mmCIF file of C-alpha atoms in Angstrom:
data_model
loop_
_atom_site.group_PDB
_atom_site.id
_atom_site.type_symbol
_atom_site.label_atom_id
_atom_site.label_comp_id
_atom_site.label_asym_id
_atom_site.label_seq_id
_atom_site.Cartn_x
_atom_site.Cartn_y
_atom_site.Cartn_z
ATOM 1 C CA PHE C 1 -16.478 -64.296 -72.354
ATOM 2 C CA PRO C 2 -17.485 -61.558 -74.764
ATOM 3 C CA PRO C 3 -14.672 -59.590 -76.347
ATOM 4 C CA PRO C 4 -13.740 -56.383 -74.550
ATOM 5 C CA PRO C 5 -15.292 -53.229 -75.976
ATOM 6 C CA ALA C 6 -13.204 -51.500 -78.598
ATOM 7 C CA ALA C 7 -11.447 -48.342 -77.491
ATOM 8 C CA ASP C 8 -13.526 -46.333 -79.966
ATOM 9 C CA ALA C 9 -16.808 -48.071 -79.096
ATOM 10 C CA PRO C 10 -19.634 -45.706 -78.190
ATOM 11 C CA PRO C 11 -20.445 -45.517 -74.490
ATOM 12 C CA ARG C 12 -23.354 -47.517 -73.125
ATOM 13 C CA PRO C 13 -26.645 -45.691 -72.600
ATOM 14 C CA VAL C 14 -27.120 -44.455 -69.024
ATOM 15 C CA LEU C 15 -29.609 -47.225 -68.169
ATOM 16 C CA GLU C 16 -27.175 -49.900 -69.315
ATOM 17 C CA GLU C 17 -24.346 -48.306 -67.314
ATOM 18 C CA LEU C 18 -26.547 -48.448 -64.219
ATOM 19 C CA LEU C 19 -27.393 -52.116 -64.806
ATOM 20 C CA TYR C 20 -23.725 -52.891 -65.495
ATOM 21 C CA ALA C 21 -22.805 -51.198 -62.207
ATOM 22 C CA VAL C 22 -25.071 -53.645 -60.378
ATOM 23 C CA CYS C 23 -23.249 -56.523 -62.089
ATOM 24 C CA ARG C 24 -19.860 -54.995 -61.302
ATOM 25 C CA GLU C 25 -20.456 -54.585 -57.561
ATOM 26 C CA GLY C 26 -18.261 -57.080 -55.713
ATOM 27 C CA SER C 27 -17.118 -58.839 -58.879
ATOM 28 C CA THR C 28 -14.244 -58.613 -61.311
ATOM 29 C CA PRO C 29 -14.589 -56.659 -64.544
ATOM 30 C CA GLU C 30 -14.417 -59.949 -66.450
ATOM 31 C CA GLN C 31 -17.243 -61.468 -64.388
ATOM 32 C CA ALA C 32 -19.356 -58.334 -64.772
ATOM 33 C CA ASP C 33 -18.727 -58.134 -68.527
ATOM 34 C CA ALA C 34 -19.731 -61.763 -69.043
ATOM 35 C CA ALA C 35 -22.827 -61.483 -66.850
ATOM 36 C CA PHE C 36 -23.956 -58.236 -68.489
ATOM 37 C CA HIS C 37 -23.472 -59.810 -71.910
ATOM 38 C CA LYS C 38 -25.640 -62.793 -70.880
ATOM 39 C CA LEU C 39 -28.256 -60.483 -69.405
ATOM 40 C CA LYS C 40 -28.422 -58.204 -72.433
ATOM 41 C CA ASN C 41 -28.358 -60.961 -75.045
ATOM 42 C CA GLY C 42 -30.291 -63.638 -73.165
ATOM 43 C CA PHE C 43 -33.528 -61.648 -73.152
ATOM 44 C CA PHE C 44 -35.449 -59.989 -75.974
ATOM 45 C CA ASP C 45 -35.140 -56.526 -74.427
ATOM 46 C CA TRP C 46 -34.958 -54.770 -71.052
ATOM 47 C CA ASN C 47 -38.723 -54.966 -70.650
ATOM 48 C CA GLU C 48 -38.510 -58.750 -70.798
ATOM 49 C CA VAL C 49 -35.907 -58.612 -68.027
ATOM 50 C CA ARG C 50 -38.237 -56.356 -66.020
ATOM 51 C CA VAL C 51 -41.151 -58.802 -66.189
ATOM 52 C CA SER C 52 -39.029 -61.924 -65.651
ATOM 53 C CA THR C 53 -38.817 -63.694 -62.323
ATOM 54 C CA GLY C 54 -35.907 -63.015 -60.022
ATOM 55 C CA GLN C 55 -34.732 -66.574 -60.579
ATOM 56 C CA GLU C 56 -34.683 -66.152 -64.373
ATOM 57 C CA VAL C 57 -32.579 -63.007 -64.079
ATOM 58 C CA ALA C 58 -30.355 -64.609 -61.425
ATOM 59 C CA ASP C 59 -29.757 -67.520 -63.808
ATOM 60 C CA ALA C 60 -28.333 -65.045 -66.344
ATOM 61 C CA LEU C 61 -26.062 -63.707 -63.583
ATOM 62 C CA ARG C 62 -25.033 -67.171 -62.411
ATOM 63 C CA ASP C 63 -21.301 -66.412 -62.284
ATOM 64 C CA LEU C 64 -21.675 -63.362 -60.047
ATOM 65 C CA PRO C 65 -21.523 -63.309 -56.260
ATOM 66 C CA ASP C 66 -24.870 -62.526 -54.591
ATOM 67 C CA ARG C 67 -26.696 -62.996 -57.880
ATOM 68 C CA GLY C 68 -30.159 -63.208 -56.309
ATOM 69 C CA ARG C 69 -29.870 -59.768 -54.722
ATOM 70 C CA LYS C 70 -28.395 -58.321 -57.901
ATOM 71 C CA ALA C 71 -31.191 -59.798 -59.994
ATOM 72 C CA GLN C 72 -33.784 -58.217 -57.728
ATOM 73 C CA ARG C 73 -32.027 -54.831 -57.899
ATOM 74 C CA ILE C 74 -31.929 -54.985 -61.691
ATOM 75 C CA ILE C 75 -35.633 -55.776 -61.859
ATOM 76 C CA GLU C 76 -36.402 -52.955 -59.411
ATOM 77 C CA ILE C 77 -34.367 -50.446 -61.432
ATOM 78 C CA LEU C 78 -36.129 -51.438 -64.630
ATOM 79 C CA GLN C 79 -39.521 -51.240 -62.912
ATOM 80 C CA TYR C 80 -38.696 -47.767 -61.604
ATOM 81 C CA VAL C 81 -37.707 -46.585 -65.098
ATOM 82 C CA PHE C 82 -40.854 -48.151 -66.577
ATOM 83 C CA GLU C 83 -43.106 -46.330 -64.102
#
């Protein structure tokens, strides 16, 4: 698991908070933190996540419940922002 954010760490950008919220739904904070870390660091940038397949994104979220649906929601959010 990644280390918890420091108390004085800057807040995440709004887009990242939204994507983290998708990870957090129905999961523990520890699960969401680990999955978000894998998602953010396992791809070059958010655009790469956007153009990846649902299965590739779901693989990064493998420890989350309902990962396929969450992967699709993340891709849809990123597509919406891109447009």
